[in-house]
mmCIF file of C-alpha atoms in Angstrom:
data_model
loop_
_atom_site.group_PDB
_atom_site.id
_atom_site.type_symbol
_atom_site.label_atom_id
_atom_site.label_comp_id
_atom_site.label_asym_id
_atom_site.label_seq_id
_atom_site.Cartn_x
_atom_site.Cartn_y
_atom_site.Cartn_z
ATOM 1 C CA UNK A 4 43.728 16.465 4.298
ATOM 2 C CA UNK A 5 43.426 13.964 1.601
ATOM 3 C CA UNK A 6 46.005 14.789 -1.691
ATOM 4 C CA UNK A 7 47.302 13.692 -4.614
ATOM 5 C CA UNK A 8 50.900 12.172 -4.349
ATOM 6 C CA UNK A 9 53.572 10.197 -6.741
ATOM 7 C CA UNK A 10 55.541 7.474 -6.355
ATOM 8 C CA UNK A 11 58.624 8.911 -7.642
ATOM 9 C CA UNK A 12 59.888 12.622 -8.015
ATOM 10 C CA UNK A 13 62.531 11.749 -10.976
ATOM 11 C CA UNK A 14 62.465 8.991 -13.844
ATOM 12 C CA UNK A 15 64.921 7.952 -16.564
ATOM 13 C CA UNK A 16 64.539 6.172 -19.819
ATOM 14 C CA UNK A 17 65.903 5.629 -22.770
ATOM 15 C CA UNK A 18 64.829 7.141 -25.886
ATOM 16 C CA UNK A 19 62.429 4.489 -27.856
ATOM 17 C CA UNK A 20 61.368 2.769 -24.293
ATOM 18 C CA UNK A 21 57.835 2.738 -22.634
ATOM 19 C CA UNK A 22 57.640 5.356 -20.297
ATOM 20 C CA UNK A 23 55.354 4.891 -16.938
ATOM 21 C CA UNK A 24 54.493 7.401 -14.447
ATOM 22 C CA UNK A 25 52.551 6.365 -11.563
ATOM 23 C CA UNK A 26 50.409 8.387 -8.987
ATOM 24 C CA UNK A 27 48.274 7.736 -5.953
ATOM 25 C CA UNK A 28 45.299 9.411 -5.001
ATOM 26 C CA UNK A 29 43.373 9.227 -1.686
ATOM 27 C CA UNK A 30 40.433 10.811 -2.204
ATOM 28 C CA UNK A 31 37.571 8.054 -3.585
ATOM 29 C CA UNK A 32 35.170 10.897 -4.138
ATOM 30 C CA UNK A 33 37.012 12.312 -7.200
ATOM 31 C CA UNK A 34 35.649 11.748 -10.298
ATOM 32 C CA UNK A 35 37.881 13.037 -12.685
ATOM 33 C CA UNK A 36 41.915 12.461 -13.468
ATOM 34 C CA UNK A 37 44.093 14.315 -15.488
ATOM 35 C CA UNK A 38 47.484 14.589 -16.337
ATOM 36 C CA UNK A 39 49.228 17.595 -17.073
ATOM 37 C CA UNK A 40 52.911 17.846 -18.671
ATOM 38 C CA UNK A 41 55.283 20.976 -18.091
ATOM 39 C CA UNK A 42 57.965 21.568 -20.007
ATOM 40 C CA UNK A 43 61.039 23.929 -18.627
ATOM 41 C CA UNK A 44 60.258 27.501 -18.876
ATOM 42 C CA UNK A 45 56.698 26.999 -19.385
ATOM 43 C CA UNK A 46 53.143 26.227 -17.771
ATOM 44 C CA UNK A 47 51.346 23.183 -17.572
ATOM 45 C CA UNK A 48 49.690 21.731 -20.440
ATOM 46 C CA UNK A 49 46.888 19.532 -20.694
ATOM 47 C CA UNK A 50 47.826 16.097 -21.521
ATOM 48 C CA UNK A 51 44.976 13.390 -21.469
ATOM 49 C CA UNK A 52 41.817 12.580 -18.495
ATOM 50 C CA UNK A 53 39.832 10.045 -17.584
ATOM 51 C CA UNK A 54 36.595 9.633 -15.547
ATOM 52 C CA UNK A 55 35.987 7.314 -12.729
ATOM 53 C CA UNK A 56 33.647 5.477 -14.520
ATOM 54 C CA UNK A 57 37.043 4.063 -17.082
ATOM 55 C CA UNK A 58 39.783 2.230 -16.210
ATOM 56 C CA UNK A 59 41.503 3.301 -19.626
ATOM 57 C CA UNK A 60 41.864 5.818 -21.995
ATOM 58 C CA UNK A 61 44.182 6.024 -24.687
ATOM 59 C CA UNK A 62 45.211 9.013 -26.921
ATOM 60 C CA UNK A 63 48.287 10.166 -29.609
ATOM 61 C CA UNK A 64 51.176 7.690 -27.785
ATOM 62 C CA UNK A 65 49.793 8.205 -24.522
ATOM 63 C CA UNK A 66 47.353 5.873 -21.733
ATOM 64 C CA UNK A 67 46.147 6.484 -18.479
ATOM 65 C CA UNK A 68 44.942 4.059 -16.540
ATOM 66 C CA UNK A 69 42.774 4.129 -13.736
ATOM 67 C CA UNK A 70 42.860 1.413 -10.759
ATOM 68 C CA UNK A 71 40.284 2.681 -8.371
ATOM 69 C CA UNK A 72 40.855 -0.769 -6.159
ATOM 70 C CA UNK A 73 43.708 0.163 -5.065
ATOM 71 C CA UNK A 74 44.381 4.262 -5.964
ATOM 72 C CA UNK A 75 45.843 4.202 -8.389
ATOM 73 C CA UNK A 76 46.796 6.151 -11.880
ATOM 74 C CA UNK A 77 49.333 5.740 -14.705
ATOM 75 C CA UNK A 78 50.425 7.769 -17.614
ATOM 76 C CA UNK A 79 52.103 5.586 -19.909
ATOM 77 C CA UNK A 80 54.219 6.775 -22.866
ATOM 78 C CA UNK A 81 54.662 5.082 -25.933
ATOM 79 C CA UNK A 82 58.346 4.938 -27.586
ATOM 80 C CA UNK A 83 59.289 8.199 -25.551
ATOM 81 C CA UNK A 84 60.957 10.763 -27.410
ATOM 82 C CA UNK A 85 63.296 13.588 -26.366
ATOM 83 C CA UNK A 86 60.729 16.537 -26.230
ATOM 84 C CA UNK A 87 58.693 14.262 -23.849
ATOM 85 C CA UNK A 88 61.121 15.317 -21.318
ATOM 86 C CA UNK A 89 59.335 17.757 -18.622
ATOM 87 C CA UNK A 90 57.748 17.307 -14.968
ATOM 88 C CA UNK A 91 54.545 15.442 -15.196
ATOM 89 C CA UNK A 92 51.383 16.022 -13.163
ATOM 90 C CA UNK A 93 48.667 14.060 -12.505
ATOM 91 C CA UNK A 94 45.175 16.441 -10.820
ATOM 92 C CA UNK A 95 42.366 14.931 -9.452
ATOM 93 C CA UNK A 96 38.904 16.872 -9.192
ATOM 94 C CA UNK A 97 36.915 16.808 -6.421
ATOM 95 C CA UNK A 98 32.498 17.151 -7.279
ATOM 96 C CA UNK A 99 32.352 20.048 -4.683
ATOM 97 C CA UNK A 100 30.563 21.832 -7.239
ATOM 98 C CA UNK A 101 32.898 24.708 -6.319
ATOM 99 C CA UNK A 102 34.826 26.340 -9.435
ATOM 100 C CA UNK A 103 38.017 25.449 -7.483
ATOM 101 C CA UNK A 104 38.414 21.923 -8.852
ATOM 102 C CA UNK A 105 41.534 20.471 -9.289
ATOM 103 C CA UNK A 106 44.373 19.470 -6.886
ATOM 104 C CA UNK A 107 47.212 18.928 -8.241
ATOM 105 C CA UNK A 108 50.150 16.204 -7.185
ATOM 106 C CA UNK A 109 54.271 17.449 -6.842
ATOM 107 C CA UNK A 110 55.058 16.157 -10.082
ATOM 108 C CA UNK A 111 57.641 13.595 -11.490
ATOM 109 C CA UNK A 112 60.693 14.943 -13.230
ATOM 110 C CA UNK A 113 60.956 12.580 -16.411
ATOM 111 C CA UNK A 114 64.359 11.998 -18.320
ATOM 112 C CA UNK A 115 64.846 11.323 -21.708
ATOM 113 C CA UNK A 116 68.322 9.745 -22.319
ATOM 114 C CA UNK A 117 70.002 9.460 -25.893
ATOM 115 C CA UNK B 11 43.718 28.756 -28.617
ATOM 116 C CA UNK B 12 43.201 30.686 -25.171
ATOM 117 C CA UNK B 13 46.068 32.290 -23.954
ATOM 118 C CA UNK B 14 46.835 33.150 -20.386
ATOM 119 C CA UNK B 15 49.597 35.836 -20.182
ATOM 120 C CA UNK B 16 51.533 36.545 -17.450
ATOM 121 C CA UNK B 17 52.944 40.144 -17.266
ATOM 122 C CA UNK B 18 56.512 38.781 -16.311
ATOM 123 C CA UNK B 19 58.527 36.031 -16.679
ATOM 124 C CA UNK B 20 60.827 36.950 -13.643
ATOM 125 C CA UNK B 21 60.522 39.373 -10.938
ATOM 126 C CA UNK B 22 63.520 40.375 -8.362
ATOM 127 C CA UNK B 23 61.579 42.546 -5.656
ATOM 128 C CA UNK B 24 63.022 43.402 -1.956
ATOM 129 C CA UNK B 25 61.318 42.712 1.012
ATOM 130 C CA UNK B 26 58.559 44.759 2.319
ATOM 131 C CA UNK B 27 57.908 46.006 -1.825
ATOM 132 C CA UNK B 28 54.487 45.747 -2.189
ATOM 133 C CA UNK B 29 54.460 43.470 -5.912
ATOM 134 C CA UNK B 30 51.399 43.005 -8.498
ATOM 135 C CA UNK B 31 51.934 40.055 -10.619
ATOM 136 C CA UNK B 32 49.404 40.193 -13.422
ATOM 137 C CA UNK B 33 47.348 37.662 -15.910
ATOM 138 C CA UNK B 34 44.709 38.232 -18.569
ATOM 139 C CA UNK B 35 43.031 35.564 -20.470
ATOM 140 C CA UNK B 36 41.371 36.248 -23.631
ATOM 141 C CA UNK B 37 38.625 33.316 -24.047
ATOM 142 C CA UNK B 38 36.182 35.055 -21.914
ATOM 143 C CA UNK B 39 36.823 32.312 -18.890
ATOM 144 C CA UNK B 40 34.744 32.327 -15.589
ATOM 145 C CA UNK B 41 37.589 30.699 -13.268
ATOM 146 C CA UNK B 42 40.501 32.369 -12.845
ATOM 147 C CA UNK B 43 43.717 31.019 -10.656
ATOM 148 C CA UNK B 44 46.507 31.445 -8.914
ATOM 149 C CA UNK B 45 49.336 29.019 -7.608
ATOM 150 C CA UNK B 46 52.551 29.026 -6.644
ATOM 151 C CA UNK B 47 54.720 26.225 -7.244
ATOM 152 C CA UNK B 48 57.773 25.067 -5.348
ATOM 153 C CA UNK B 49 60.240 21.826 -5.640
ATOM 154 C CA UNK B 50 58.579 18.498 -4.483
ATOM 155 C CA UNK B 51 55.501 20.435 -3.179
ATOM 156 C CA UNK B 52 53.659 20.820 -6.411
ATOM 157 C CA UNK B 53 51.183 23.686 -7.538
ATOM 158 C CA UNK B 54 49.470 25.353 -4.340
ATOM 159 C CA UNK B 55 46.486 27.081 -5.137
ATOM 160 C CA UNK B 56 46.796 30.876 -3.736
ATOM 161 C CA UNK B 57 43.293 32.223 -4.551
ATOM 162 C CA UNK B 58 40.975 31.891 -7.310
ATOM 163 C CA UNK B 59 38.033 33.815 -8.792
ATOM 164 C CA UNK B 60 34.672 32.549 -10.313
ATOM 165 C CA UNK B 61 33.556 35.907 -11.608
ATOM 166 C CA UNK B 62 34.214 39.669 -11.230
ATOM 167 C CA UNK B 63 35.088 40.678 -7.866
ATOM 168 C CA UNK B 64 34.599 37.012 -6.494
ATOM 169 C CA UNK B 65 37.182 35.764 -4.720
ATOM 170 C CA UNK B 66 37.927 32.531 -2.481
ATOM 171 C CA UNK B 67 40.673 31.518 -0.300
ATOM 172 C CA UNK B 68 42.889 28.502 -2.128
ATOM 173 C CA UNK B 69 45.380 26.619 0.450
ATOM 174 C CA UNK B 70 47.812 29.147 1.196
ATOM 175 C CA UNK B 71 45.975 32.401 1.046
ATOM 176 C CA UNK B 72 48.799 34.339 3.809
ATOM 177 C CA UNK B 73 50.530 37.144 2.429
ATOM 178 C CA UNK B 74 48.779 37.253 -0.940
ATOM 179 C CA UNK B 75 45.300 38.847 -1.855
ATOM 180 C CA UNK B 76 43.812 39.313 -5.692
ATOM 181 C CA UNK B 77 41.848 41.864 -7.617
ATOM 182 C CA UNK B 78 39.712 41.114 -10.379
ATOM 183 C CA UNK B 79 37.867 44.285 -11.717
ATOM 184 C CA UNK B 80 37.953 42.895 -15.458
ATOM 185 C CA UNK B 81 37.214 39.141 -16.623
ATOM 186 C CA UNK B 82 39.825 38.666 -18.310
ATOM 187 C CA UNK B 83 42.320 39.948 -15.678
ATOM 188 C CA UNK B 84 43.111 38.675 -12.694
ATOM 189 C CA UNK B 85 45.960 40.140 -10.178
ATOM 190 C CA UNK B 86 47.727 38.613 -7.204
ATOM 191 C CA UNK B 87 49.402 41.010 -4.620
ATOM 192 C CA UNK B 88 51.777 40.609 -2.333
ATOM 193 C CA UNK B 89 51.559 43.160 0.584
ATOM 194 C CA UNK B 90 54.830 43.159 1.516
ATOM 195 C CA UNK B 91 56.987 40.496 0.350
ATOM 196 C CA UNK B 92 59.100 38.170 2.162
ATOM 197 C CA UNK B 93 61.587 35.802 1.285
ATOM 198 C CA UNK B 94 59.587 32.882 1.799
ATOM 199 C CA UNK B 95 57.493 34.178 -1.019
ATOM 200 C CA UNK B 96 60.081 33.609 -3.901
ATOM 201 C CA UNK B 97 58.525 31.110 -5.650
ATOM 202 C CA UNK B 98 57.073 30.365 -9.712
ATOM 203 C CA UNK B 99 54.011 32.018 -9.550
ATOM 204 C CA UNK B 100 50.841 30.562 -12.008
ATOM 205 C CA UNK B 101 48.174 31.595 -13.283
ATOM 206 C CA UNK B 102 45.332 29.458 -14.727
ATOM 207 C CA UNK B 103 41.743 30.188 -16.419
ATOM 208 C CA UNK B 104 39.067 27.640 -17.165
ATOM 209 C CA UNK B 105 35.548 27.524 -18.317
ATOM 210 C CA UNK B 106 35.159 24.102 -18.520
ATOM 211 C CA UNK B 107 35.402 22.442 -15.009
ATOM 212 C CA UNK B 108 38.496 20.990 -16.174
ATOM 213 C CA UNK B 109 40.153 22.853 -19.158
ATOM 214 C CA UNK B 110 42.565 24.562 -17.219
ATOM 215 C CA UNK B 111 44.677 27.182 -19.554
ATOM 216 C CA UNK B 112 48.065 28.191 -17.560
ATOM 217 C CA UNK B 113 50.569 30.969 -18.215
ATOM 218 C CA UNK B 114 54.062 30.599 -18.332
ATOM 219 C CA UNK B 115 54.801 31.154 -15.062
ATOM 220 C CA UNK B 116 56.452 34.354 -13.386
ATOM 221 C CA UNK B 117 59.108 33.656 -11.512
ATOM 222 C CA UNK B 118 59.373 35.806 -8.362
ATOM 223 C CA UNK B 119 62.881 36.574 -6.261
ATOM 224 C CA UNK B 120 62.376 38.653 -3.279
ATOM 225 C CA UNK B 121 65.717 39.407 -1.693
#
């Protein structure tokens, strides 16, 4: 079946650097990307979406952009601080109209070095 | 805020123990979830629930069923537990097709 995958399961940077996490989805139907951020020891949390219909959104040091061409979404992180170490997810949602929604990628492990 | 608590935050269980992991959410949320979530494959969706006593299958339903007798609480069961079932185990409530609340995560050991 069609899922949500990323490009890389671990990334490093260094504290004050642009941080970029990339993921593919499949599935052209969705209409609706989010991405998620879990810290250790605790659940997801929300982080920022966007709909199909953008191809950016930004928030508080934090863009997603959306290349439906080719697939593709990015969270980008602005001058990436230490507590913005945790696994990142990026969820797509499918219009099934069914209260089961979201499917979730594996998540990329991101390092914040001193 | 809406919280989702989990009952436990880890779990050691043998196998064949029948184990109830619980969650209650107190925002009065129609969707209720459960996934586990294991290295490089992500959060698997379990089972979830759309409203009292409604359940449907999620991806990897085997081994696991749910009760929901309450709105705001939603149980996953494992009939008899197997190794293959230690896991973090997740529970998520949303009202809002995509304000999805999670718990902390239970972490299950079944040795």
């Amino acid at each position: 079946g069609e899922s949500v995958g990323l490009h890389l399961p671990t990334l490093s940077v260094q504290e004050g650097d642009n941080s970029i996490i990339n993921c593919a989805y499949s599935n052209s139907a969705s209409d609706y990307f989010i991405w998620y951020k879990q810290e250790s020891g605790k659940g997801p949390q929300f982080i920022i979406d966007i709909r199909s219909n953008m191809d950016k959104r930004q928030g508080q040091r934090v863009t997603v952009l959306l290349n439906k061409t080719v697939k593709h979404l990015s969270l980008q992180i602005a001058a990436t601080q230490p507590g913005d170490s945790a696994v990142y997810f990026c969820a797509e949602r499918l219009p099934s109209g069914s209260a089961r929604q979201l499917t979730f990628g594996s998540g990329t492990q991101l390092t914040v070095l001193p | 805020d809406v919280k989702v608590t989990q009952s436990s935050r880890y779990l050691v269980k043998r196998t064949g123990e029948k184990v109830f992991l619980e969650c209650v959410q107190d925002m009065d949320h129609e969707n209720m979830f459960w996934y586990r979530q294991d290295p490089g494959l992500g959060l698997r969706l379990i089972y979830f629930s759309y409203d009292v006593k409604m359940k449907e299958k999620g991806d990897i339903p085997e081994g696991y069923s749910v009760s929901r007798e309450k709105k705001e609480r939603f149980s996953l069961i494992l009939e008899s537990a197997s190794t293959n079932q230690t896991s973090m185990y997740l529970c998520a409530s949303s009202q809002s097709p995509v304000g999805y609340t999670f718990g902390s995560g239970t972490r299950l050991t079944v040795v």
